[in-house]
mmCIF file of C-alpha atoms in Angstrom:
data_model
loop_
_atom_site.group_PDB
_atom_site.id
_atom_site.type_symbol
_atom_site.label_atom_id
_atom_site.label_comp_id
_atom_site.label_asym_id
_atom_site.label_seq_id
_atom_site.Cartn_x
_atom_site.Cartn_y
_atom_site.Cartn_z
ATOM 1 C CA ARG M 1 94.066 88.430 -27.314
ATOM 2 C CA ALA M 2 96.326 89.523 -30.400
ATOM 3 C CA ALA M 3 97.119 87.671 -33.625
ATOM 4 C CA ALA M 4 100.218 88.315 -35.641
ATOM 5 C CA VAL M 5 99.776 87.079 -39.286
ATOM 6 C CA GLN M 6 102.411 86.192 -41.471
ATOM 7 C CA MET M 7 101.927 86.058 -45.036
ATOM 8 C CA ASP M 8 104.121 85.406 -48.374
ATOM 9 C CA ALA M 9 105.581 88.274 -49.875
ATOM 10 C CA THR M 10 105.800 86.924 -53.460
ATOM 11 C CA PRO M 11 103.739 89.718 -55.501
ATOM 12 C CA ALA M 12 100.707 88.766 -56.455
ATOM 13 C CA ALA M 13 96.955 90.553 -57.479
ATOM 14 C CA THR M 14 95.535 92.519 -54.610
ATOM 15 C CA GLU M 15 92.179 90.905 -55.110
ATOM 16 C CA ALA M 16 93.894 87.194 -54.295
ATOM 17 C CA ARG M 17 96.334 88.830 -51.788
ATOM 18 C CA LEU M 18 93.103 90.279 -49.441
ATOM 19 C CA ALA M 19 91.268 86.866 -50.690
ATOM 20 C CA ARG M 20 94.163 84.977 -48.487
ATOM 21 C CA ALA M 21 94.164 87.612 -45.753
ATOM 22 C CA ALA M 22 90.403 86.973 -45.395
ATOM 23 C CA ASP M 23 90.985 83.524 -44.607
ATOM 24 C CA LEU M 24 93.830 84.113 -41.785
ATOM 25 C CA VAL M 25 91.626 87.264 -40.154
ATOM 26 C CA ALA M 26 88.890 84.820 -40.006
ATOM 27 C CA GLU M 27 90.844 82.137 -38.455
ATOM 28 C CA ALA M 28 92.411 84.082 -36.015
ATOM 29 C CA ALA M 29 89.131 85.997 -35.212
ATOM 30 C CA ALA M 30 87.276 82.249 -34.805
ATOM 31 C CA GLY M 31 90.059 81.693 -32.096
ATOM 32 C CA GLY M 32 89.487 84.769 -30.185
ATOM 33 C CA ALA M 33 91.659 87.739 -31.325
ATOM 34 C CA GLN M 34 90.527 90.986 -30.744
ATOM 35 C CA LEU M 35 93.451 92.604 -32.408
ATOM 36 C CA VAL M 36 94.697 91.082 -35.984
ATOM 37 C CA ALA M 37 98.117 92.588 -37.410
ATOM 38 C CA LEU M 38 98.474 91.888 -40.695
ATOM 39 C CA PRO M 39 101.936 92.286 -42.371
ATOM 40 C CA GLU M 40 103.929 95.034 -44.171
ATOM 41 C CA LEU M 41 102.287 95.824 -47.987
ATOM 42 C CA PHE M 42 100.250 92.559 -47.167
ATOM 43 C CA ASN M 43 97.755 93.533 -50.429
ATOM 44 C CA THR M 44 100.221 93.614 -52.746
ATOM 45 C CA GLY M 45 103.218 91.823 -51.908
ATOM 46 C CA TYR M 46 106.841 93.136 -51.818
ATOM 47 C CA GLU M 47 109.195 94.106 -54.761
ATOM 48 C CA TYR M 48 111.122 97.152 -56.379
ATOM 49 C CA HIS M 49 109.202 97.391 -59.929
ATOM 50 C CA GLU M 50 107.451 100.108 -61.637
ATOM 51 C CA ARG M 51 104.038 98.583 -61.200
ATOM 52 C CA ASN M 52 104.783 99.826 -57.375
ATOM 53 C CA TYR M 53 103.558 103.280 -58.915
ATOM 54 C CA GLY M 54 100.364 102.102 -60.314
ATOM 55 C CA MET M 55 99.339 100.085 -57.192
ATOM 56 C CA ALA M 56 99.122 103.031 -54.941
ATOM 57 C CA GLU M 57 95.332 103.357 -53.346
ATOM 58 C CA ALA M 58 93.128 106.012 -52.284
ATOM 59 C CA ILE M 59 91.642 105.902 -49.120
ATOM 60 C CA SER M 60 88.452 105.074 -50.188
ATOM 61 C CA GLY M 61 90.245 102.261 -52.980
ATOM 62 C CA VAL M 62 89.520 98.528 -52.385
ATOM 63 C CA THR M 63 92.145 97.880 -49.644
ATOM 64 C CA VAL M 64 90.811 100.461 -47.151
ATOM 65 C CA THR M 65 87.118 99.371 -47.776
ATOM 66 C CA TRP M 66 88.247 95.596 -47.387
ATOM 67 C CA MET M 67 89.869 96.355 -44.138
ATOM 68 C CA LYS M 68 87.216 98.197 -42.503
ATOM 69 C CA ASP M 69 84.553 95.453 -43.896
ATOM 70 C CA GLN M 70 86.843 92.386 -42.034
ATOM 71 C CA ALA M 71 87.124 94.769 -39.060
ATOM 72 C CA ALA M 72 83.245 94.897 -38.618
ATOM 73 C CA LYS M 73 82.278 91.633 -39.813
ATOM 74 C CA HIS M 74 84.496 89.993 -37.595
ATOM 75 C CA GLN M 75 84.671 92.766 -34.417
ATOM 76 C CA VAL M 76 87.955 92.977 -34.717
ATOM 77 C CA TYR M 77 90.646 95.888 -34.429
ATOM 78 C CA LEU M 78 92.942 95.572 -37.725
ATOM 79 C CA ALA M 79 95.860 96.857 -38.747
ATOM 80 C CA GLY M 80 97.867 96.796 -42.004
ATOM 81 C CA THR M 81 100.080 98.479 -44.625
ATOM 82 C CA LEU M 82 99.742 99.771 -48.192
ATOM 83 C CA LEU M 83 100.910 102.550 -50.369
ATOM 84 C CA LEU M 84 98.194 105.321 -50.116
ATOM 85 C CA LEU M 85 97.850 107.896 -52.656
ATOM 86 C CA ASP M 86 97.316 111.196 -50.750
ATOM 87 C CA GLY M 87 97.337 114.087 -52.811
ATOM 88 C CA GLU M 88 100.207 114.812 -55.020
ATOM 89 C CA GLU M 89 102.359 111.943 -52.582
ATOM 90 C CA VAL M 90 102.495 108.403 -51.938
ATOM 91 C CA TYR M 91 103.057 107.059 -48.478
ATOM 92 C CA ASN M 92 103.885 103.642 -47.054
ATOM 93 C CA THR M 93 100.879 103.909 -44.604
ATOM 94 C CA ALA M 94 99.657 101.628 -41.572
ATOM 95 C CA LEU M 95 96.186 101.716 -40.735
ATOM 96 C CA LEU M 96 94.565 100.288 -37.897
ATOM 97 C CA VAL M 97 90.731 100.039 -37.800
ATOM 98 C CA ALA M 98 88.169 99.607 -35.409
ATOM 99 C CA PRO M 99 85.040 97.289 -35.590
ATOM 100 C CA ASP M 100 83.120 100.800 -35.325
ATOM 101 C CA GLY M 101 85.201 101.884 -38.575
ATOM 102 C CA GLN M 102 87.333 104.304 -36.535
ATOM 103 C CA MET M 103 90.758 104.677 -37.916
ATOM 104 C CA TRP M 104 94.050 105.500 -37.088
ATOM 105 C CA ARG M 105 96.940 105.986 -39.871
ATOM 106 C CA TYR M 106 100.628 106.141 -39.299
ATOM 107 C CA ASP M 107 103.258 106.945 -42.403
ATOM 108 C CA LYS M 108 106.566 105.361 -42.286
ATOM 109 C CA ILE M 109 109.310 107.821 -41.319
ATOM 110 C CA TYR M 110 112.167 106.070 -42.314
ATOM 111 C CA PRO M 111 111.822 104.208 -46.020
ATOM 112 C CA TYR M 112 114.503 101.555 -46.270
ATOM 113 C CA ALA M 113 117.091 102.661 -48.663
ATOM 114 C CA TRP M 114 115.726 102.063 -52.480
ATOM 115 C CA GLU M 115 112.301 102.154 -50.806
ATOM 116 C CA ARG M 116 112.306 105.698 -51.422
ATOM 117 C CA ALA M 117 111.825 105.299 -55.211
ATOM 118 C CA TYR M 118 108.336 104.099 -54.291
ATOM 119 C CA PHE M 119 106.922 106.149 -51.141
ATOM 120 C CA ARG M 120 108.076 109.363 -49.549
ATOM 121 C CA GLU M 121 108.809 109.750 -45.806
ATOM 122 C CA GLY M 122 106.045 110.558 -43.016
ATOM 123 C CA HIS M 123 107.206 112.657 -39.905
ATOM 124 C CA GLN M 124 104.369 111.997 -37.409
ATOM 125 C CA THR M 125 104.078 108.827 -34.653
ATOM 126 C CA THR M 126 100.732 107.653 -34.013
ATOM 127 C CA ILE M 127 98.627 106.751 -30.729
ATOM 128 C CA ALA M 128 95.580 104.922 -31.280
ATOM 129 C CA GLU M 129 93.393 105.608 -28.249
ATOM 130 C CA THR M 130 91.340 101.736 -27.976
ATOM 131 C CA GLU M 131 89.207 100.270 -25.849
ATOM 132 C CA PHE M 132 92.130 98.267 -24.789
ATOM 133 C CA GLY M 133 94.397 101.164 -23.991
ATOM 134 C CA LYS M 134 97.102 103.342 -25.791
ATOM 135 C CA LEU M 135 98.514 101.331 -29.192
ATOM 136 C CA GLY M 136 101.971 102.881 -31.052
ATOM 137 C CA ILE M 137 102.392 101.796 -34.545
ATOM 138 C CA MET M 138 105.552 101.819 -36.564
ATOM 139 C CA ILE M 139 106.559 99.924 -39.936
ATOM 140 C CA CYS M 140 109.807 97.960 -40.358
ATOM 141 C CA TRP M 141 113.171 99.545 -40.464
ATOM 142 C CA ASP M 142 111.208 102.435 -38.117
ATOM 143 C CA SER M 143 112.001 100.268 -35.552
ATOM 144 C CA ALA M 144 116.029 100.361 -35.638
ATOM 145 C CA HIS M 145 115.709 103.872 -34.845
ATOM 146 C CA ASP M 146 116.310 104.823 -31.103
ATOM 147 C CA GLU M 147 114.299 108.144 -31.338
ATOM 148 C CA LEU M 148 110.826 106.498 -32.033
ATOM 149 C CA TRP M 149 111.000 104.074 -29.198
ATOM 150 C CA GLU M 150 111.911 106.995 -27.135
ATOM 151 C CA ARG M 151 108.822 108.776 -28.496
ATOM 152 C CA TYR M 152 106.395 106.091 -27.764
ATOM 153 C CA ALA M 153 108.016 105.163 -24.448
ATOM 154 C CA GLY M 154 105.775 106.120 -21.540
ATOM 155 C CA GLN M 155 102.831 107.332 -23.877
ATOM 156 C CA VAL M 156 101.492 103.995 -24.922
ATOM 157 C CA ASP M 157 100.231 100.435 -23.486
ATOM 158 C CA ALA M 158 101.597 98.150 -26.549
ATOM 159 C CA LEU M 159 102.941 98.480 -29.954
ATOM 160 C CA LEU M 160 101.779 97.479 -33.030
ATOM 161 C CA ILE M 161 105.102 96.932 -35.639
ATOM 162 C CA LEU M 162 104.384 95.639 -39.241
ATOM 163 C CA SER M 163 107.123 94.521 -41.424
ATOM 164 C CA CYS M 164 108.339 92.671 -44.139
ATOM 165 C CA PRO M 165 111.765 92.888 -44.263
ATOM 166 C CA PRO M 166 114.388 90.945 -46.993
ATOM 167 C CA THR M 167 117.457 89.863 -45.595
ATOM 168 C CA SER M 168 119.725 92.036 -47.516
ATOM 169 C CA HIS M 169 122.312 91.723 -45.359
ATOM 170 C CA ALA M 170 122.604 88.492 -46.900
ATOM 171 C CA PHE M 171 121.429 87.673 -50.547
ATOM 172 C CA SER M 172 122.310 86.533 -54.156
ATOM 173 C CA LEU M 173 122.756 88.035 -57.277
ATOM 174 C CA CYS M 174 121.529 86.357 -60.110
ATOM 175 C CA LEU M 175 123.224 86.712 -63.602
ATOM 176 C CA PRO M 176 121.581 86.516 -66.746
ATOM 177 C CA ASP M 177 123.621 83.094 -67.495
ATOM 178 C CA GLY M 178 122.168 81.697 -64.936
ATOM 179 C CA ARG M 179 124.842 81.934 -62.195
ATOM 180 C CA ALA M 180 124.410 83.096 -58.752
ATOM 181 C CA VAL M 181 126.877 85.703 -56.389
ATOM 182 C CA PRO M 182 126.508 85.288 -52.909
ATOM 183 C CA VAL M 183 126.922 88.712 -51.373
ATOM 184 C CA ASP M 184 127.124 88.812 -47.522
ATOM 185 C CA LEU M 185 127.670 92.120 -46.109
ATOM 186 C CA GLY M 186 129.074 90.291 -43.093
ATOM 187 C CA LEU M 187 126.617 92.225 -40.907
ATOM 188 C CA ASP M 188 124.772 90.778 -38.001
ATOM 189 C CA ASN M 189 121.147 92.384 -38.274
ATOM 190 C CA PRO M 190 119.855 92.332 -34.807
ATOM 191 C CA VAL M 191 116.770 94.519 -35.218
ATOM 192 C CA PHE M 192 113.907 92.486 -35.523
ATOM 193 C CA GLY M 193 115.107 90.084 -33.365
ATOM 194 C CA ARG M 194 117.323 90.514 -30.100
ATOM 195 C CA ASP M 195 116.936 94.463 -30.301
ATOM 196 C CA MET M 196 113.374 94.563 -30.340
ATOM 197 C CA GLU M 197 112.524 92.083 -27.647
ATOM 198 C CA GLN M 198 114.982 94.405 -25.174
ATOM 199 C CA ARG M 199 113.371 97.413 -26.307
ATOM 200 C CA ALA M 200 109.730 96.054 -25.623
ATOM 201 C CA ALA M 201 111.205 95.025 -22.130
ATOM 202 C CA TRP M 202 112.627 98.514 -21.902
ATOM 203 C CA MET M 203 109.490 99.943 -22.562
ATOM 204 C CA GLY M 204 108.048 97.075 -20.494
ATOM 205 C CA VAL M 205 105.092 96.554 -23.250
ATOM 206 C CA PRO M 206 104.054 93.705 -25.488
ATOM 207 C CA VAL M 207 104.841 94.247 -29.055
ATOM 208 C CA ILE M 208 102.883 92.547 -32.105
ATOM 209 C CA HIS M 209 105.305 91.839 -34.670
ATOM 210 C CA THR M 210 104.178 90.673 -38.371
ATOM 211 C CA THR M 211 106.787 89.887 -41.201
ATOM 212 C CA GLY M 212 106.332 88.703 -44.937
ATOM 213 C CA VAL M 213 108.174 85.286 -46.005
ATOM 214 C CA GLY M 214 109.114 83.220 -49.085
ATOM 215 C CA ARG M 215 111.853 84.411 -51.476
ATOM 216 C CA PHE M 216 112.370 88.078 -52.419
ATOM 217 C CA ARG M 217 113.341 88.307 -56.140
ATOM 218 C CA SER M 218 113.712 91.920 -57.447
ATOM 219 C CA ARG M 219 115.981 94.207 -60.021
ATOM 220 C CA LEU M 220 117.401 96.797 -58.103
ATOM 221 C CA PRO M 221 116.780 100.565 -58.726
ATOM 222 C CA LEU M 222 119.957 102.416 -60.215
ATOM 223 C CA PRO M 223 121.043 98.986 -61.208
ATOM 224 C CA TRP M 224 124.268 100.994 -62.947
ATOM 225 C CA LEU M 225 125.464 102.204 -59.516
ATOM 226 C CA SER M 226 123.691 99.105 -57.031
ATOM 227 C CA ILE M 227 124.932 96.115 -59.315
ATOM 228 C CA PRO M 228 128.294 97.299 -59.274
ATOM 229 C CA GLY M 229 128.728 98.339 -56.046
ATOM 230 C CA TYR M 230 127.807 94.635 -54.580
ATOM 231 C CA MET M 231 129.802 93.078 -57.073
ATOM 232 C CA LEU M 232 132.867 95.047 -55.934
ATOM 233 C CA LEU M 233 132.376 93.473 -52.561
ATOM 234 C CA ALA M 234 131.185 90.237 -53.591
ATOM 235 C CA ASP M 235 133.462 89.308 -56.923
ATOM 236 C CA PRO M 236 135.713 92.127 -58.166
ATOM 237 C CA GLY M 237 136.767 89.960 -60.470
ATOM 238 C CA ARG M 238 133.078 89.767 -62.359
ATOM 239 C CA LEU M 239 132.863 93.704 -61.798
ATOM 240 C CA TRP M 240 132.769 94.676 -65.500
ATOM 241 C CA TYR M 241 130.320 91.862 -66.295
ATOM 242 C CA GLY M 242 127.885 93.595 -64.005
ATOM 243 C CA VAL M 243 128.137 96.516 -65.024
ATOM 244 C CA ALA M 244 127.574 95.335 -68.469
ATOM 245 C CA ASN M 245 124.678 93.119 -67.503
ATOM 246 C CA ALA M 246 123.014 95.372 -64.692
ATOM 247 C CA GLU M 247 119.563 95.738 -65.784
ATOM 248 C CA ASN M 248 119.042 92.196 -66.314
ATOM 249 C CA ILE M 249 120.544 91.193 -62.799
ATOM 250 C CA PHE M 250 118.379 90.236 -59.805
ATOM 251 C CA MET M 251 118.533 90.043 -56.108
ATOM 252 C CA GLU M 252 117.361 87.271 -54.208
ATOM 253 C CA SER M 253 117.160 86.648 -50.215
ATOM 254 C CA GLY M 254 114.726 85.315 -48.018
ATOM 255 C CA TYR M 255 112.928 87.104 -45.430
ATOM 256 C CA PHE M 256 113.480 87.681 -41.723
ATOM 257 C CA ARG M 257 111.191 85.173 -40.100
ATOM 258 C CA GLU M 258 109.763 87.013 -36.909
ATOM 259 C CA THR M 259 106.303 87.182 -36.934
ATOM 260 C CA LYS M 260 105.813 86.759 -33.151
ATOM 261 C CA VAL M 261 104.227 88.268 -29.945
ATOM 262 C CA ILE M 262 106.565 89.740 -27.065
ATOM 263 C CA ASP M 263 105.367 89.920 -23.614
ATOM 264 C CA PRO M 264 106.792 93.128 -21.741
ATOM 265 C CA ALA M 265 109.317 91.477 -20.252
ATOM 266 C CA GLY M 266 110.869 90.891 -23.712
ATOM 267 C CA ASN M 267 110.125 87.203 -23.660
ATOM 268 C CA VAL M 268 108.548 85.995 -26.707
ATOM 269 C CA LEU M 269 104.961 84.663 -26.091
ATOM 270 C CA ALA M 270 104.486 83.147 -29.625
ATOM 271 C CA ARG M 271 105.869 83.012 -32.713
ATOM 272 C CA VAL M 272 105.193 81.436 -36.066
ATOM 273 C CA GLU M 273 107.554 78.844 -37.146
ATOM 274 C CA GLU M 274 106.694 77.445 -40.582
ATOM 275 C CA ASP M 275 106.464 78.941 -44.084
ATOM 276 C CA GLY M 276 103.830 80.316 -46.180
ATOM 277 C CA ASP M 277 100.697 81.927 -44.787
ATOM 278 C CA SER M 278 99.872 81.546 -40.889
ATOM 279 C CA TYR M 279 99.729 83.190 -37.254
ATOM 280 C CA VAL M 280 99.989 83.140 -33.863
ATOM 281 C CA LEU M 281 97.370 84.048 -31.350
ATOM 282 C CA ALA M 282 98.803 85.325 -27.956
ATOM 283 C CA GLU M 283 97.109 86.485 -24.846
ATOM 284 C CA ILE M 284 99.006 89.867 -23.516
ATOM 285 C CA ALA M 285 98.332 91.691 -20.364
ATOM 286 C CA LEU M 286 98.129 95.581 -20.724
ATOM 287 C CA ALA M 287 99.162 97.357 -17.280
ATOM 288 C CA ASP M 288 97.093 99.041 -15.453
ATOM 289 C CA VAL M 289 99.213 101.741 -14.753
ATOM 290 C CA ARG M 290 100.866 102.868 -18.154
ATOM 291 C CA PRO M 291 104.289 101.644 -18.430
ATOM 292 C CA GLN M 292 107.537 103.995 -18.034
ATOM 293 C CA PRO M 293 110.756 102.628 -19.330
ATOM 294 C CA GLN M 294 113.161 101.377 -17.040
ATOM 295 C CA GLY M 295 117.076 101.990 -17.098
ATOM 296 C CA GLN M 296 118.750 103.137 -20.508
ATOM 297 C CA LEU M 297 117.114 102.128 -23.800
ATOM 298 C CA VAL M 298 119.143 99.298 -25.304
ATOM 299 C CA ARG M 299 120.851 100.984 -28.917
ATOM 300 C CA THR M 300 120.683 98.929 -31.704
ATOM 301 C CA GLY M 301 123.524 96.670 -32.701
ATOM 302 C CA LEU M 302 123.902 97.880 -36.528
ATOM 303 C CA PRO M 303 127.169 99.726 -37.202
ATOM 304 C CA TRP M 304 126.829 103.010 -37.215
ATOM 305 C CA PHE M 305 127.257 103.732 -41.241
ATOM 306 C CA ALA M 306 123.997 101.812 -41.582
ATOM 307 C CA PHE M 307 122.005 105.062 -40.983
ATOM 308 C CA PRO M 308 123.621 107.804 -43.097
ATOM 309 C CA LEU M 309 123.692 104.990 -46.009
ATOM 310 C CA LEU M 310 120.245 103.618 -45.754
ATOM 311 C CA ASP M 311 118.291 106.734 -44.067
ATOM 312 C CA HIS M 312 119.808 109.449 -46.474
ATOM 313 C CA LEU M 313 122.541 108.711 -48.997
ATOM 314 C CA LEU M 314 120.540 105.550 -50.715
ATOM 315 C CA PRO M 315 117.149 107.614 -50.343
ATOM 316 C CA ALA M 316 118.470 111.068 -51.758
ATOM 317 C CA LEU M 317 119.480 108.892 -55.246
ATOM 318 C CA ALA M 318 115.860 106.978 -55.135
ATOM 319 C CA THR M 319 114.055 110.248 -54.958
ATOM 320 C CA PRO M 320 114.018 111.437 -58.458
ATOM 321 C CA LEU M 321 113.133 108.107 -59.300
ATOM 322 C CA TYR M 322 110.108 108.231 -56.651
ATOM 323 C CA ARG M 323 109.051 111.841 -59.014
ATOM 324 C CA ALA M 324 109.824 110.713 -62.234
ATOM 325 C CA GLY M 325 107.959 107.305 -61.552
ATOM 326 C CA LEU M 326 104.633 109.182 -60.041
ATOM 327 C CA ARG M 327 104.564 111.974 -62.975
ATOM 328 C CA ARG M 328 104.586 108.955 -65.309
ATOM 329 C CA GLN M 329 101.439 107.337 -63.811
ATOM 330 C CA TRP M 330 99.361 109.779 -62.088
ATOM 331 C CA GLY M 331 100.293 113.212 -63.807
ATOM 332 C CA THR M 332 102.962 115.829 -63.937
ATOM 333 C CA PHE M 333 101.691 117.497 -60.651
ATOM 334 C CA MET M 334 102.752 114.941 -58.422
ATOM 335 C CA ALA M 335 105.347 114.757 -55.943
ATOM 336 C CA PRO M 336 106.073 118.956 -56.165
ATOM 337 C CA GLN M 337 109.587 119.992 -55.440
ATOM 338 C CA ASP M 338 109.817 120.957 -51.996
ATOM 339 C CA PRO M 339 110.386 124.711 -52.025
ATOM 340 C CA ARG M 340 112.926 124.261 -49.074
ATOM 341 C CA THR M 341 114.977 121.831 -50.790
ATOM 342 C CA LEU M 342 115.061 125.049 -53.627
ATOM 343 C CA ARG M 343 116.667 127.424 -51.239
ATOM 344 C CA TRP M 344 118.729 125.157 -49.939
ATOM 345 C CA VAL M 345 120.256 124.465 -53.223
ATOM 346 C CA THR M 346 120.124 127.960 -54.008
ATOM 347 C CA VAL M 347 121.996 128.843 -50.797
ATOM 348 C CA VAL M 348 124.669 125.840 -51.562
ATOM 349 C CA ILE M 349 125.498 127.192 -54.969
ATOM 350 C CA GLY M 350 125.537 130.676 -53.722
ATOM 351 C CA ALA M 351 127.915 130.562 -50.942
ATOM 352 C CA GLY M 352 129.819 128.018 -53.437
ATOM 353 C CA LEU M 353 130.109 131.285 -55.810
ATOM 354 C CA LEU M 354 130.669 133.806 -53.177
ATOM 355 C CA GLY M 355 133.624 131.666 -51.985
ATOM 356 C CA TRP M 356 135.103 131.003 -55.421
ATOM 357 C CA LEU M 357 134.608 135.250 -56.172
ATOM 358 C CA PHE M 358 136.252 135.906 -52.932
ATOM 359 C CA GLY M 359 139.077 133.555 -53.653
ATOM 360 C CA ARG M 360 139.739 134.978 -57.081
ATOM 361 C CA PHE M 361 140.093 138.298 -56.023
ATOM 362 C CA THR M 362 142.189 138.022 -53.005
ATOM 363 C CA ARG M 363 144.751 136.258 -54.683
#
């Protein structure tokens, strides 16, 4: 029996959020849950803010200690994500903790757009070999990527996907004078809905998916760039107002309400329907023989340009904020420059210089 937990994602003190999560875990375990999945960043809530740098915790910190205690106390496998301070970097890390304290780790591979300002990307998928079977793990925006589903296909008996996605395709810009400018990018975002259900059916495995709910309200990183860009799309007449007041304009939206358990045929067995902190319980059947994918992977319904924009361009712009923020919070040794980046920059500059010289002397 698996429990998918939904939590209001409004930021709050870690101690208070852990206390709320403890109540949900206890209720789910009392109902017979053997596996309990909490949402992405369940211990802090979700926001783009400078305070995120100080919320990163070591593996020996309060949140991981709490997870181990809860798993042992209720004899459940417990999953959730936190900002993990690991050496010189911070990751958005999902942990799955067994009742005996064994632990599996997965780092979010695709930070979503501006998230790269607060943590860096991971690289490896994770398969947890539990007493029930092999469990794969993904975090939120990772589940939009075909190649991650393909990596897990035929390798796992079930998937855990821990999410907290604001509806960033439809939101409002809240202006300092109290007005709100609606922004609708005109995109259908099926990643957490029909895409996930169709892909579960393609893999032939159950999926336990968690989300946050409530109201997402946050300033945006690089407001001098992000706010005018959205103003151009939503209300070009207020573009200069947006430029002049960019740092005092908030993004406000809801979240995708998709906390659910999906069966191996792609059917939703149980879904949280109400707002606020809650959970659903469902009994999932794991096959005796590991399922193999059937037919062709159903490609995402997102437009092609979403991935270059959200996986590469915006994260590249946000990366300097990550480096500067970590160094302010933890010291100048943090987030060191990757030597490979320096080599590529040198190669590009050198090639450009050689091209300029060649052109100059062959005129």
